[in-house]
mmCIF file with all atom_site columns, N, CA and C in Angstrom:
data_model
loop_
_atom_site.group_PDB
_atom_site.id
_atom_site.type_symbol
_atom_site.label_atom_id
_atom_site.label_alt_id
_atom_site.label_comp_id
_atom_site.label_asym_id
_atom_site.label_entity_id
_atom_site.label_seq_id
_atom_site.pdbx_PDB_ins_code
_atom_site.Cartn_x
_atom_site.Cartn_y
_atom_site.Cartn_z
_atom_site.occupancy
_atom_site.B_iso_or_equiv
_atom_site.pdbx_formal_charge
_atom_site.auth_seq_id
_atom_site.auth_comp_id
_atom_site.auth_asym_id
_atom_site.auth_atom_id
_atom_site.pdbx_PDB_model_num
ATOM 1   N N  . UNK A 1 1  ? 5.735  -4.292  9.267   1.00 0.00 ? 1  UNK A N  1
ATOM 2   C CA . UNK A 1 1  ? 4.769  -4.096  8.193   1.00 0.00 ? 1  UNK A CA 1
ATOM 3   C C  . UNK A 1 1  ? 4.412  -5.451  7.583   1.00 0.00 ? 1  UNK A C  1
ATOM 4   N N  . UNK A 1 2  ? 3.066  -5.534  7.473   1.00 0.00 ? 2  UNK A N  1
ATOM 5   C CA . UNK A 1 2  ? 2.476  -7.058  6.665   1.00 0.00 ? 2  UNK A CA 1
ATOM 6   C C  . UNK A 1 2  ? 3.335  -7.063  4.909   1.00 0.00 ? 2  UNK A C  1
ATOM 7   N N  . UNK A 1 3  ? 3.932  -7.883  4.756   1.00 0.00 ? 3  UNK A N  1
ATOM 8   C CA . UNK A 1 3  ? 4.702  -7.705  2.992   1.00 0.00 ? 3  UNK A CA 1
ATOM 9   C C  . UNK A 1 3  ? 3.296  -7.872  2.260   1.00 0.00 ? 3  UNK A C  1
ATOM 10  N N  . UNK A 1 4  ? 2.593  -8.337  2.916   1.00 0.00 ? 4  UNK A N  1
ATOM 11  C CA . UNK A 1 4  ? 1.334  -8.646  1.855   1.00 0.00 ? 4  UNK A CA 1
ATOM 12  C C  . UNK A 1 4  ? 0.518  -6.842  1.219   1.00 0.00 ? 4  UNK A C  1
ATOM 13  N N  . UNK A 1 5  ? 0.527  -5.849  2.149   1.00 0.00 ? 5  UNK A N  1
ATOM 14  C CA . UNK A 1 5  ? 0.091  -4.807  1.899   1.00 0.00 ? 5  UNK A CA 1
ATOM 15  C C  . UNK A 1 5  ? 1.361  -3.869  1.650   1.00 0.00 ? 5  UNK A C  1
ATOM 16  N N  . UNK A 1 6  ? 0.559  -3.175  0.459   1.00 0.00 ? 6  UNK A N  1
ATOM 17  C CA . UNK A 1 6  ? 1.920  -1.798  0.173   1.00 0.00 ? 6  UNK A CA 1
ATOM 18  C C  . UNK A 1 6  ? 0.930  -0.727  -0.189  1.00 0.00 ? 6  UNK A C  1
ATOM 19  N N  . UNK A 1 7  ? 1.557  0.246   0.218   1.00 0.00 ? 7  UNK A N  1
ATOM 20  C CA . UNK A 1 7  ? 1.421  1.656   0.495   1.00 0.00 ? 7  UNK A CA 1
ATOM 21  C C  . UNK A 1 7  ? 1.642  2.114   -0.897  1.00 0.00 ? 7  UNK A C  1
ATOM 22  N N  . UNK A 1 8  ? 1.264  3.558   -1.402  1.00 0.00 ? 8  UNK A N  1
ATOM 23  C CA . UNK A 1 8  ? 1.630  3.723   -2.616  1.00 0.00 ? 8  UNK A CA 1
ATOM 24  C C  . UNK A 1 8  ? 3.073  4.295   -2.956  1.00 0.00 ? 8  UNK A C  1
ATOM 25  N N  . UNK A 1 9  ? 3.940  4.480   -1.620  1.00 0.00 ? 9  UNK A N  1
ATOM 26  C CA . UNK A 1 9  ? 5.303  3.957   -2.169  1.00 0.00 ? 9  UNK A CA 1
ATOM 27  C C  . UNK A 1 9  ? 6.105  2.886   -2.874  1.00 0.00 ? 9  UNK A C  1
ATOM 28  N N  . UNK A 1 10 ? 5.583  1.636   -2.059  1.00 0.00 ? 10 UNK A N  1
ATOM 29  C CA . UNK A 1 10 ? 5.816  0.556   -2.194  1.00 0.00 ? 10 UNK A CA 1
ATOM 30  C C  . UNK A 1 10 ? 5.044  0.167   -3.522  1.00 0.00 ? 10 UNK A C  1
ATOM 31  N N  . UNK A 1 11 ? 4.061  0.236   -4.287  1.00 0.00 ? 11 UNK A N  1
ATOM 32  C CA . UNK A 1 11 ? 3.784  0.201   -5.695  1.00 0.00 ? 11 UNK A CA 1
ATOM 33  C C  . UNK A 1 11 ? 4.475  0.890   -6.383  1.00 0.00 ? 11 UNK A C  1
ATOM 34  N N  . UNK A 1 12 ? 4.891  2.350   -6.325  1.00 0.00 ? 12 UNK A N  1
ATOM 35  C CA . UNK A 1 12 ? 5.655  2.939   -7.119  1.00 0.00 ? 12 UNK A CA 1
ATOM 36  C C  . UNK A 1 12 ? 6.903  2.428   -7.113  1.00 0.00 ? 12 UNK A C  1
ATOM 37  N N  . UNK A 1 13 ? 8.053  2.113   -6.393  1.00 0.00 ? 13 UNK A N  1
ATOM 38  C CA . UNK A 1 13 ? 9.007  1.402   -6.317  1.00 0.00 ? 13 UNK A CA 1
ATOM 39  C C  . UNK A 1 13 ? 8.781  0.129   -7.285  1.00 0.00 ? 13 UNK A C  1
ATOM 40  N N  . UNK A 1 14 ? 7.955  -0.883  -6.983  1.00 0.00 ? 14 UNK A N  1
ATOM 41  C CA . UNK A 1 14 ? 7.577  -1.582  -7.325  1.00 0.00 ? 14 UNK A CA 1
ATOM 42  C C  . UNK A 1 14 ? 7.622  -1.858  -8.880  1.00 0.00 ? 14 UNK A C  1
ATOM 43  N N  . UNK A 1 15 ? 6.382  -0.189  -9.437  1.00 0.00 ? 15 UNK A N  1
ATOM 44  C CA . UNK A 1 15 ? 6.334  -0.420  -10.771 1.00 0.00 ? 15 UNK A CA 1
ATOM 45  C C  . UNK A 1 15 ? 7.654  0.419   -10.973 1.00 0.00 ? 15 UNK A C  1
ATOM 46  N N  . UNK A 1 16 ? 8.303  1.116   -10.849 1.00 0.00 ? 16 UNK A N  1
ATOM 47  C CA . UNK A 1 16 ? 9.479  1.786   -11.108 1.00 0.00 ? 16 UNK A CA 1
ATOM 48  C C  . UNK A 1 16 ? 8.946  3.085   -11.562 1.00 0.00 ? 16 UNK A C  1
ATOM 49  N N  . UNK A 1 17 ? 7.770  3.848   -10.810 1.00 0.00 ? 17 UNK A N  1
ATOM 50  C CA . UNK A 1 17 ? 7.489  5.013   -10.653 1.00 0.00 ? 17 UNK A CA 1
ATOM 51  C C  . UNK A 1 17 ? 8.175  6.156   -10.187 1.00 0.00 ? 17 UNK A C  1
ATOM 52  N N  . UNK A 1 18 ? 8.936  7.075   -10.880 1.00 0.00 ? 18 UNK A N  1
ATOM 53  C CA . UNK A 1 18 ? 9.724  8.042   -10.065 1.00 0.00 ? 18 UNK A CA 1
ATOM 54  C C  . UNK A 1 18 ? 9.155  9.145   -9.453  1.00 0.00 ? 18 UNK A C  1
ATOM 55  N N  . UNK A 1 19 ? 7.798  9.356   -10.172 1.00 0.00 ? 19 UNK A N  1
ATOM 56  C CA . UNK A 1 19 ? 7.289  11.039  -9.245  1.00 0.00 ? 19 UNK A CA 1
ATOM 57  C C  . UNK A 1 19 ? 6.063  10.292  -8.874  1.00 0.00 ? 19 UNK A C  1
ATOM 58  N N  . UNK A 1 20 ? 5.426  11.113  -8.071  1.00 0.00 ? 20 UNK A N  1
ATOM 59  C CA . UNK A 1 20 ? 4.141  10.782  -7.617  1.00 0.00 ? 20 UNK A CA 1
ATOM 60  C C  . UNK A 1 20 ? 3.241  11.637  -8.329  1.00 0.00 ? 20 UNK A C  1
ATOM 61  N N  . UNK A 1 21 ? 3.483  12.423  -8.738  1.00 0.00 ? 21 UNK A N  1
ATOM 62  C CA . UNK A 1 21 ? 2.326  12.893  -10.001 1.00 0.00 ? 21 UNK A CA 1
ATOM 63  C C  . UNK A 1 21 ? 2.028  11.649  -11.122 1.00 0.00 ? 21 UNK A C  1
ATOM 64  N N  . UNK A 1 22 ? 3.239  11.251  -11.546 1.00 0.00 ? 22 UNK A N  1
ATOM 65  C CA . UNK A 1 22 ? 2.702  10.453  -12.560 1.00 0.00 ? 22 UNK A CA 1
ATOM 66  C C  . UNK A 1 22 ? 2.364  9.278   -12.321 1.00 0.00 ? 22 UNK A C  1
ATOM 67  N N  . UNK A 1 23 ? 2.958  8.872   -11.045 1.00 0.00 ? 23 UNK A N  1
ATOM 68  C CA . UNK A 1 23 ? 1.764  7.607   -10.312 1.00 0.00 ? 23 UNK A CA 1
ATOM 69  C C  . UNK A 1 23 ? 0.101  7.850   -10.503 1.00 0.00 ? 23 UNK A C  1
ATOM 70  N N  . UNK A 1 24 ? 0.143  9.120   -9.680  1.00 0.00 ? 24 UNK A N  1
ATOM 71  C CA . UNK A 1 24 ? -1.025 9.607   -9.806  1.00 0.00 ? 24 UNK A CA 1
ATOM 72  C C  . UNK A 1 24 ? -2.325 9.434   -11.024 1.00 0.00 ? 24 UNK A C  1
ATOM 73  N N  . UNK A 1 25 ? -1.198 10.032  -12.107 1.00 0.00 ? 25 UNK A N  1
ATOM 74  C CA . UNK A 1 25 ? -1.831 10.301  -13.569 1.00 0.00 ? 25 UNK A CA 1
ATOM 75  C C  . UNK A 1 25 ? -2.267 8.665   -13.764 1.00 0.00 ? 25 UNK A C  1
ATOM 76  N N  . UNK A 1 26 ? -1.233 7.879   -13.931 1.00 0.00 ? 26 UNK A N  1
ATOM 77  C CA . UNK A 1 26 ? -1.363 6.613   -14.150 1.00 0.00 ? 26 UNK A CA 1
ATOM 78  C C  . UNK A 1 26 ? -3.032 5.912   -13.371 1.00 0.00 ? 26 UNK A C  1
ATOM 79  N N  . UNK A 1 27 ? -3.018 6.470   -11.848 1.00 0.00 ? 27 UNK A N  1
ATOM 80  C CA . UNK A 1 27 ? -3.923 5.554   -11.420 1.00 0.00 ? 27 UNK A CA 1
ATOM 81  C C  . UNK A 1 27 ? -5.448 6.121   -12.206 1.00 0.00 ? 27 UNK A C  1
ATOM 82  N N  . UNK A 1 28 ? -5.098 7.544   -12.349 1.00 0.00 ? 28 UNK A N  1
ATOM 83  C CA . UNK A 1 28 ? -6.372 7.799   -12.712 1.00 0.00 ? 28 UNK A CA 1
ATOM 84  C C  . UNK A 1 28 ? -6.554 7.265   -14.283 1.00 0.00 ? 28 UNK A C  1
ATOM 85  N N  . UNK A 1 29 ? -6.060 6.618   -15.119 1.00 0.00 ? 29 UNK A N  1
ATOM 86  C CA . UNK A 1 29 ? -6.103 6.780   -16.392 1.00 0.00 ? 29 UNK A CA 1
ATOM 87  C C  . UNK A 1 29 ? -6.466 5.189   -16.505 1.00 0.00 ? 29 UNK A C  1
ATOM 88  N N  . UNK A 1 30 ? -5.895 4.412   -15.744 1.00 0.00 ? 30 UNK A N  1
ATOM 89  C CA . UNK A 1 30 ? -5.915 2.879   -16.328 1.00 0.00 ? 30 UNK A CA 1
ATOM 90  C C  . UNK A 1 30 ? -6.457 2.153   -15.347 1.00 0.00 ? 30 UNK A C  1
ATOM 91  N N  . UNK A 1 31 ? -7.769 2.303   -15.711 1.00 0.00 ? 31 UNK A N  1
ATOM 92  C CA . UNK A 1 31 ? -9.010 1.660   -15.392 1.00 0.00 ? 31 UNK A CA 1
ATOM 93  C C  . UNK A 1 31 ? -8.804 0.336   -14.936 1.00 0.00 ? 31 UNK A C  1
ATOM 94  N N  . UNK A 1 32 ? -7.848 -0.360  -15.616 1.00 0.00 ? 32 UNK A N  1
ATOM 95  C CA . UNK A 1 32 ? -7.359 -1.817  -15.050 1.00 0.00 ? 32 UNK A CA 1
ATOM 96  C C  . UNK A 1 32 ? -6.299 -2.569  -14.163 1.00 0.00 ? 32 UNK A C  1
ATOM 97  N N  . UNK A 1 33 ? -6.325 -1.181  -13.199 1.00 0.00 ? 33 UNK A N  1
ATOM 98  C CA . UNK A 1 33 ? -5.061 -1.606  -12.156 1.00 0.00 ? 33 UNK A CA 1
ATOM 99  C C  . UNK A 1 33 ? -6.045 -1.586  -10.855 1.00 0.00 ? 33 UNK A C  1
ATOM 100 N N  . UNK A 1 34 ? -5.809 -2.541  -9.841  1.00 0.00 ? 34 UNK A N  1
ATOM 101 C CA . UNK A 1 34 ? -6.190 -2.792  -9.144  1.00 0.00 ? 34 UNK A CA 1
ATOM 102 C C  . UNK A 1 34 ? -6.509 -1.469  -8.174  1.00 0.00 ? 34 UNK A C  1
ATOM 103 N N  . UNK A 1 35 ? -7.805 -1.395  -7.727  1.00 0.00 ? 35 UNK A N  1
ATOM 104 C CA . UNK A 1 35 ? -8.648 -0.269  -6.591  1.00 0.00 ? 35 UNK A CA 1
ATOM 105 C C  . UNK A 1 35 ? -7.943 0.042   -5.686  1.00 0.00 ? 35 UNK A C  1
ATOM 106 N N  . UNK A 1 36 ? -6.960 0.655   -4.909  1.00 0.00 ? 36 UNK A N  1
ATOM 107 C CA . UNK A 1 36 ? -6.357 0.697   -3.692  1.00 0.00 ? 36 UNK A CA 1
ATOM 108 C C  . UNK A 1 36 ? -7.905 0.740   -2.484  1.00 0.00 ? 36 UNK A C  1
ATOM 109 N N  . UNK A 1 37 ? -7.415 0.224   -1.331  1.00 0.00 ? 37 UNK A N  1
ATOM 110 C CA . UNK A 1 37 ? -8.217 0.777   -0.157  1.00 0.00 ? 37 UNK A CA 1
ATOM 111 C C  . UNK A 1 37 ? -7.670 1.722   1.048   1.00 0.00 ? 37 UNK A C  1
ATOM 112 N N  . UNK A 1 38 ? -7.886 2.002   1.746   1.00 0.00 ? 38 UNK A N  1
ATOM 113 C CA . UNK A 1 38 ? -7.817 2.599   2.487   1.00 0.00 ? 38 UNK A CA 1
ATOM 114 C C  . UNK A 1 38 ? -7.369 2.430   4.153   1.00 0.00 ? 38 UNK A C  1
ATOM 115 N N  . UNK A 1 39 ? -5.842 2.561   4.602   1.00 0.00 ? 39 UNK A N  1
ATOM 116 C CA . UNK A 1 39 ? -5.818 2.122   5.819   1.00 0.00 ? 39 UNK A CA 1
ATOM 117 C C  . UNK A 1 39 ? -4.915 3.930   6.572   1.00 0.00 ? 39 UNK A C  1
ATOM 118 N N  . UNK A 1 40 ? -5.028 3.545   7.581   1.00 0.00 ? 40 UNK A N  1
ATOM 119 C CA . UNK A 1 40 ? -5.607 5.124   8.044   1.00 0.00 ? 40 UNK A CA 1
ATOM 120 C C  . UNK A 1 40 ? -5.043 6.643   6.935   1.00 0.00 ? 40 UNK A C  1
ATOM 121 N N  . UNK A 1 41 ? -5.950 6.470   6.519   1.00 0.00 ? 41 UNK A N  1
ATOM 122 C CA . UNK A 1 41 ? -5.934 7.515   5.359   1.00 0.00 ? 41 UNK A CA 1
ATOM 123 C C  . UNK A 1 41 ? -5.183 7.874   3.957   1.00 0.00 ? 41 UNK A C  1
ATOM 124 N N  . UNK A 1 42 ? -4.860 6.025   3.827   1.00 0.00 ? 42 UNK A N  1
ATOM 125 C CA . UNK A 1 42 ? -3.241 5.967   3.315   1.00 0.00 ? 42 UNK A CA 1
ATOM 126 C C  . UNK A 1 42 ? -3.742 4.878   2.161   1.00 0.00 ? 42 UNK A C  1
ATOM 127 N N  . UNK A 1 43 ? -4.179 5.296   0.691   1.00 0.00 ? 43 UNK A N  1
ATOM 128 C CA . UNK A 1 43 ? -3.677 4.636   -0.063  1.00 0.00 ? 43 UNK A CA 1
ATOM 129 C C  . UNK A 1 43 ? -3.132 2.933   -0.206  1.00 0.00 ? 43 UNK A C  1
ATOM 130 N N  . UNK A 1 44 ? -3.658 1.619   -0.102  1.00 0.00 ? 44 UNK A N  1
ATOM 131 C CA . UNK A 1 44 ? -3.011 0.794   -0.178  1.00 0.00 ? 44 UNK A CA 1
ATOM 132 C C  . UNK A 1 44 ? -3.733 -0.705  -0.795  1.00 0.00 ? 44 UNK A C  1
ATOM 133 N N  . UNK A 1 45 ? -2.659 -1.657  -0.993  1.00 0.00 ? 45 UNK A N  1
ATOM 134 C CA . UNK A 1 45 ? -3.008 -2.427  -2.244  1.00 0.00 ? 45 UNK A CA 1
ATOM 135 C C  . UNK A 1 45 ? -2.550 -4.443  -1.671  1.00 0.00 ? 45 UNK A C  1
ATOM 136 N N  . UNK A 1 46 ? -3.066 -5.076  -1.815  1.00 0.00 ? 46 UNK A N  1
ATOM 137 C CA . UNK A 1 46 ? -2.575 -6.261  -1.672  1.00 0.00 ? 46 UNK A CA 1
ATOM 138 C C  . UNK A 1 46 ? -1.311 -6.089  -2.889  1.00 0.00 ? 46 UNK A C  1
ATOM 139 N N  . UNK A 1 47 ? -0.157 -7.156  -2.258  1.00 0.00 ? 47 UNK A N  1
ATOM 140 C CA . UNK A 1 47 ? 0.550  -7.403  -2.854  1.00 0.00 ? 47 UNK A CA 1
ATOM 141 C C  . UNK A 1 47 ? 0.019  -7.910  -4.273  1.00 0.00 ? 47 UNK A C  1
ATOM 142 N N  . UNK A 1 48 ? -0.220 -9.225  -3.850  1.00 0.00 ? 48 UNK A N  1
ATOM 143 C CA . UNK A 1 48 ? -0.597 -10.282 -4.743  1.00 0.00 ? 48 UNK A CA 1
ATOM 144 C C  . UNK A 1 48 ? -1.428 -9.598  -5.591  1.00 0.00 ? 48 UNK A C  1
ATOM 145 N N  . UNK A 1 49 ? -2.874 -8.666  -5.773  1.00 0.00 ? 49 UNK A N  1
ATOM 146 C CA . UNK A 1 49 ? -3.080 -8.097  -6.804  1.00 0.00 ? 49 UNK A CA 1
ATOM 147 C C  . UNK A 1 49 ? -2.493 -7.252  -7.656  1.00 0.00 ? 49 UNK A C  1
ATOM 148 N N  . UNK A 1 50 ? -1.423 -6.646  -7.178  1.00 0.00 ? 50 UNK A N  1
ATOM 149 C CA . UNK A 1 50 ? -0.133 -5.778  -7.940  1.00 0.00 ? 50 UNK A CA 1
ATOM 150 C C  . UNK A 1 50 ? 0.310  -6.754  -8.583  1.00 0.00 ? 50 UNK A C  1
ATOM 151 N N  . UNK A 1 51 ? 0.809  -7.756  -8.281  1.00 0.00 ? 51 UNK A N  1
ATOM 152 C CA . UNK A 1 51 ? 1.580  -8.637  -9.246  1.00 0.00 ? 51 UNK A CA 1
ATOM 153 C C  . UNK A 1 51 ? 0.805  -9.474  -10.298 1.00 0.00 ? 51 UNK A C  1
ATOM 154 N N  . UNK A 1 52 ? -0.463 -9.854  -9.897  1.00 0.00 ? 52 UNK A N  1
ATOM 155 C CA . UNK A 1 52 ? -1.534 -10.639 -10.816 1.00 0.00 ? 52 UNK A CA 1
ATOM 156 C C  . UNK A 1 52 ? -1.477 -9.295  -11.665 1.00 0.00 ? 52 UNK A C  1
ATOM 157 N N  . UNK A 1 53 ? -1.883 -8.041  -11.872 1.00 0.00 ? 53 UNK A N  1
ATOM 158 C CA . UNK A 1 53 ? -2.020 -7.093  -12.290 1.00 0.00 ? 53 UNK A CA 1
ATOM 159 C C  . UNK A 1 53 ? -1.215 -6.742  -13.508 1.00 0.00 ? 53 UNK A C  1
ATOM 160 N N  . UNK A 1 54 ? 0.343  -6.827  -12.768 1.00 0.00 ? 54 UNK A N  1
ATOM 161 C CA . UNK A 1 54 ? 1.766  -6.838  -13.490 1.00 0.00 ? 54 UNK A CA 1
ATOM 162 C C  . UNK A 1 54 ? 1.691  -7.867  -14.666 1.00 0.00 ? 54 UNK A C  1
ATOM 163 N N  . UNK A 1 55 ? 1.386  -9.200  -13.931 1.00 0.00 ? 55 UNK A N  1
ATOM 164 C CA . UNK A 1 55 ? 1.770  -10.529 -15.288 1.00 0.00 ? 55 UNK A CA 1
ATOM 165 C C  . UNK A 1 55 ? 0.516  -10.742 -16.140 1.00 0.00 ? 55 UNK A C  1
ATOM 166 N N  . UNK A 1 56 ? -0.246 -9.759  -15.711 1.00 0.00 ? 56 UNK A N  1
ATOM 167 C CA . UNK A 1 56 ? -1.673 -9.667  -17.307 1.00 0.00 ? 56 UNK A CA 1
ATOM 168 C C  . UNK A 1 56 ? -0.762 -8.818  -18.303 1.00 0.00 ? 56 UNK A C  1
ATOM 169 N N  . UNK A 1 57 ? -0.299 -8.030  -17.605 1.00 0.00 ? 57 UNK A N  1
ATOM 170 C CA . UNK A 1 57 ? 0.614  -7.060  -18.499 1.00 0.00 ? 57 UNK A CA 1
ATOM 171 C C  . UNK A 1 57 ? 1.531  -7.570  -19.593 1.00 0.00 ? 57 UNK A C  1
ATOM 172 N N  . UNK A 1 58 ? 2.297  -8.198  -18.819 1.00 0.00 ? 58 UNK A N  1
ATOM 173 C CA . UNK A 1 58 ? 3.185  -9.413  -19.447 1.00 0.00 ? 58 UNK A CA 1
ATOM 174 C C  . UNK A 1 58 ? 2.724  -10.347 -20.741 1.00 0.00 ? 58 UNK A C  1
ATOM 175 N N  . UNK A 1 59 ? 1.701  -10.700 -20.105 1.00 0.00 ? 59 UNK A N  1
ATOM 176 C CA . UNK A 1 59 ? 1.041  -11.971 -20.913 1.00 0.00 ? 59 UNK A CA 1
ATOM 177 C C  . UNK A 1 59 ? 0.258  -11.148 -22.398 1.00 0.00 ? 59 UNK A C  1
ATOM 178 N N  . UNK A 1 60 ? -0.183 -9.556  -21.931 1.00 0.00 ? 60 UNK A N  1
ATOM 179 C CA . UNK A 1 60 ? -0.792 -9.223  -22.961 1.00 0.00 ? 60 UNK A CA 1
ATOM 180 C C  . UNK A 1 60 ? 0.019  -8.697  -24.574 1.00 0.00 ? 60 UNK A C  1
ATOM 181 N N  . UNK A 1 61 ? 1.492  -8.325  -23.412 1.00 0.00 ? 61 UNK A N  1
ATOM 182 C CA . UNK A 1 61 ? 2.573  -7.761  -24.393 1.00 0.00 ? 61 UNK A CA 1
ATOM 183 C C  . UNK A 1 61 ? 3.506  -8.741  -24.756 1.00 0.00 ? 61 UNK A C  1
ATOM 184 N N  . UNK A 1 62 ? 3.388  -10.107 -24.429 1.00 0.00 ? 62 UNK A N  1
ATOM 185 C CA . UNK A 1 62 ? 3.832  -11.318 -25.210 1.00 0.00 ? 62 UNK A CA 1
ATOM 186 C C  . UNK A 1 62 ? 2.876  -11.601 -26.271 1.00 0.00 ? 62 UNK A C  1
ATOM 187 N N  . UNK A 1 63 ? 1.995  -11.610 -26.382 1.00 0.00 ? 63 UNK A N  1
ATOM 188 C CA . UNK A 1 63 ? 0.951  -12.079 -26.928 1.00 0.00 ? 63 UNK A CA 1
ATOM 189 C C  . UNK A 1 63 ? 0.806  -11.179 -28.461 1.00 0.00 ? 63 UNK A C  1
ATOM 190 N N  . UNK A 1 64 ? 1.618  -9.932  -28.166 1.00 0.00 ? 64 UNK A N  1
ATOM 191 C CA . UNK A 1 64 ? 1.427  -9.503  -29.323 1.00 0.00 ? 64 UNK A CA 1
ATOM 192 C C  . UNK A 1 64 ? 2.579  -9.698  -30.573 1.00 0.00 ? 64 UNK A C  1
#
């Protein structure tokens, strides 16, 4: 497997998602997480935008 692409297991792990419903809920709700595309029929995400994604997060909840 390329480490550069993850599946939406590998994001949920990632963000420390335990069900896939509320992955789910999540993707639909927050407009500011990166678009997944599509590889054979499967949900998936560059690494590197998951993590640019992650440390806006960071930076926004330091900031406050």
């Amino acid at each position: 497997m390329n480490d550069k692409i993850m599946f939406s297991s590998d994001v949920m792990t990632f963000l420390r998602f335990g069900a896939r419903s509320t992955f789910s809920e999540f993707l639909r709700k927050d407009k500011s997480f990166p678009q997944p595309f599509k590889i054979g029929g499967k949900n998936t995400w560059y690494r590197e935008d998951v993590e640019a994604w992650l440390d806006k997060q960071r930076e926004q909840a330091n900031s406050l």
